[in-house]
Amino acid sequence: AGIGKCVAMDLARRNARTILACRSRERGQAAVEEIRATTGNPAVVLRLLDTASLASVRAFASAVLREESRLDVLVNNAGVTGLPFAITSEGLEQTFATNYLGPFLLTNLLLG
């Protein structure tokens, strides 16, 4: 939803292979189907990613590096607010993990 979906829609309109990295399979698949239908681009795919989980980030990056021949653009736009305060299963403060650590790790892993 929001900025991420708008960016994905624009990239798909430009005929780019577009990977939606989403926490929710259901919401992500609905967005994929809408973007495909609106743009006519069948090369829009869903991959699950939770940037609050460093294990999820590592798995996502590994899959992208294994499955994709190249990556031209990376848009990090996931974010949460700090309320209510929460700790991830990895012992990290959720807002810091989601908004900073996860995207930082993802970017660095994808740089190779």
Tab-separated table of C-alpha atoms in Angstrom:
chain	number	residue	atom	x	y	z
A	1	ALA	CA	0.000	0.000	0.000
A	2	GLY	CA	1.026	3.634	-0.107
A	3	ILE	CA	4.345	4.815	-1.517
A	4	GLY	CA	5.691	1.298	-2.112
A	5	LYS	CA	2.710	0.302	-4.199
A	6	CYS	CA	2.894	3.541	-6.210
A	7	VAL	CA	6.595	3.007	-6.926
A	8	ALA	CA	5.984	-0.626	-7.904
A	9	MET	CA	3.127	0.451	-10.192
A	10	ASP	CA	5.343	3.020	-11.901
A	11	LEU	CA	8.201	0.552	-12.401
A	12	ALA	CA	5.808	-2.062	-13.780
A	13	ARG	CA	4.354	0.538	-16.185
A	14	ARG	CA	7.904	1.019	-17.476
A	15	ASN	CA	7.973	-2.738	-18.182
A	16	ALA	CA	10.467	-3.471	-15.404
A	17	ARG	CA	10.586	-6.835	-13.699
A	18	THR	CA	9.270	-5.763	-10.316
A	19	ILE	CA	9.644	-7.644	-7.040
A	20	LEU	CA	7.249	-6.673	-4.277
A	21	ALA	CA	8.846	-7.491	-0.927
A	22	CYS	CA	5.971	-7.748	1.546
A	23	ARG	CA	5.359	-9.041	5.065
A	24	SER	CA	1.834	-10.207	4.287
A	25	ARG	CA	1.366	-12.844	1.599
A	26	GLU	CA	-2.330	-11.968	1.211
A	27	ARG	CA	-1.906	-8.200	0.896
A	28	GLY	CA	1.184	-8.611	-1.256
A	29	GLN	CA	-0.515	-11.019	-3.676
A	30	ALA	CA	-3.492	-8.673	-3.974
A	31	ALA	CA	-1.104	-5.829	-4.855
A	32	VAL	CA	0.715	-8.007	-7.410
A	33	GLU	CA	-2.552	-8.920	-9.112
A	34	GLU	CA	-3.729	-5.299	-9.179
A	35	ILE	CA	-0.414	-4.058	-10.593
A	36	ARG	CA	-0.341	-6.791	-13.257
A	37	ALA	CA	-3.930	-6.038	-14.275
A	38	THR	CA	-3.401	-2.270	-14.356
A	39	THR	CA	-0.079	-2.285	-16.206
A	40	GLY	CA	-0.345	-5.431	-18.313
A	41	ASN	CA	3.117	-6.398	-17.033
A	42	PRO	CA	3.255	-10.100	-16.075
A	43	ALA	CA	6.756	-9.710	-14.608
A	44	VAL	CA	5.530	-8.515	-11.208
A	45	VAL	CA	6.292	-11.007	-8.456
A	46	LEU	CA	5.859	-11.324	-4.715
A	47	ARG	CA	8.598	-12.251	-2.267
A	48	LEU	CA	8.051	-12.297	1.465
A	49	LEU	CA	10.236	-10.020	3.580
A	50	ASP	CA	10.009	-8.664	7.109
A	51	THR	CA	12.721	-6.054	7.609
A	52	ALA	CA	12.275	-6.326	11.387
A	53	SER	CA	13.735	-9.846	11.134
A	54	LEU	CA	17.392	-10.055	10.175
A	55	ALA	CA	16.868	-13.756	9.370
A	56	SER	CA	14.092	-12.775	6.929
A	57	VAL	CA	16.353	-10.129	5.373
A	58	ARG	CA	19.166	-12.657	4.913
A	59	ALA	CA	16.806	-15.234	3.362
A	60	PHE	CA	15.296	-12.653	1.003
A	61	ALA	CA	18.691	-11.335	-0.106
A	62	SER	CA	19.991	-14.859	-0.651
A	63	ALA	CA	16.982	-15.734	-2.823
A	64	VAL	CA	17.287	-12.546	-4.885
A	65	LEU	CA	21.007	-13.100	-5.480
A	66	ARG	CA	20.352	-16.726	-6.434
A	67	GLU	CA	17.276	-16.160	-8.634
A	68	GLU	CA	17.837	-12.800	-10.315
A	69	SER	CA	20.525	-12.088	-12.902
A	70	ARG	CA	20.676	-8.414	-11.927
A	71	LEU	CA	19.184	-5.788	-9.657
A	72	ASP	CA	19.019	-2.246	-10.976
A	73	VAL	CA	16.906	-0.429	-8.385
A	74	LEU	CA	16.253	-1.059	-4.709
A	75	VAL	CA	13.587	0.973	-2.922
A	76	ASN	CA	13.672	0.674	0.874
A	77	ASN	CA	10.409	2.138	2.095
A	78	ALA	CA	9.185	-0.163	4.884
A	79	GLY	CA	8.594	1.606	8.147
A	80	VAL	CA	6.835	1.511	11.472
A	81	THR	CA	6.353	3.966	14.304
A	82	GLY	CA	7.784	3.410	17.758
A	83	LEU	CA	4.408	2.985	19.417
A	84	PRO	CA	3.837	0.710	21.124
A	85	PHE	CA	7.373	-0.216	22.153
A	86	ALA	CA	8.232	-3.767	21.099
A	87	ILE	CA	11.210	-6.090	20.926
A	88	THR	CA	11.686	-8.463	17.976
A	89	SER	CA	12.302	-12.182	18.410
A	90	GLU	CA	15.979	-11.402	17.766
A	91	GLY	CA	16.084	-9.007	20.729
A	92	LEU	CA	16.079	-5.775	18.743
A	93	GLU	CA	13.842	-2.755	19.251
A	94	GLN	CA	11.207	-3.155	16.524
A	95	THR	CA	11.241	0.365	15.095
A	96	PHE	CA	15.037	0.448	14.856
A	97	ALA	CA	15.135	-3.028	13.297
A	98	THR	CA	12.364	-2.323	10.761
A	99	ASN	CA	13.304	1.216	9.763
A	100	TYR	CA	17.090	1.052	9.890
A	101	LEU	CA	18.836	-2.253	10.603
A	102	GLY	CA	16.824	-4.397	8.167
A	103	PRO	CA	17.092	-2.026	5.195
A	104	PHE	CA	20.785	-1.372	5.935
A	105	LEU	CA	21.541	-5.097	6.037
A	106	LEU	CA	19.455	-5.768	2.925
A	107	THR	CA	21.227	-3.058	0.921
A	108	ASN	CA	24.645	-4.315	1.968
A	109	LEU	CA	23.835	-7.951	1.220
A	110	LEU	CA	22.508	-7.091	-2.232
A	111	LEU	CA	25.564	-5.023	-3.093
A	112	GLY	CA	27.557	-8.270	-3.153
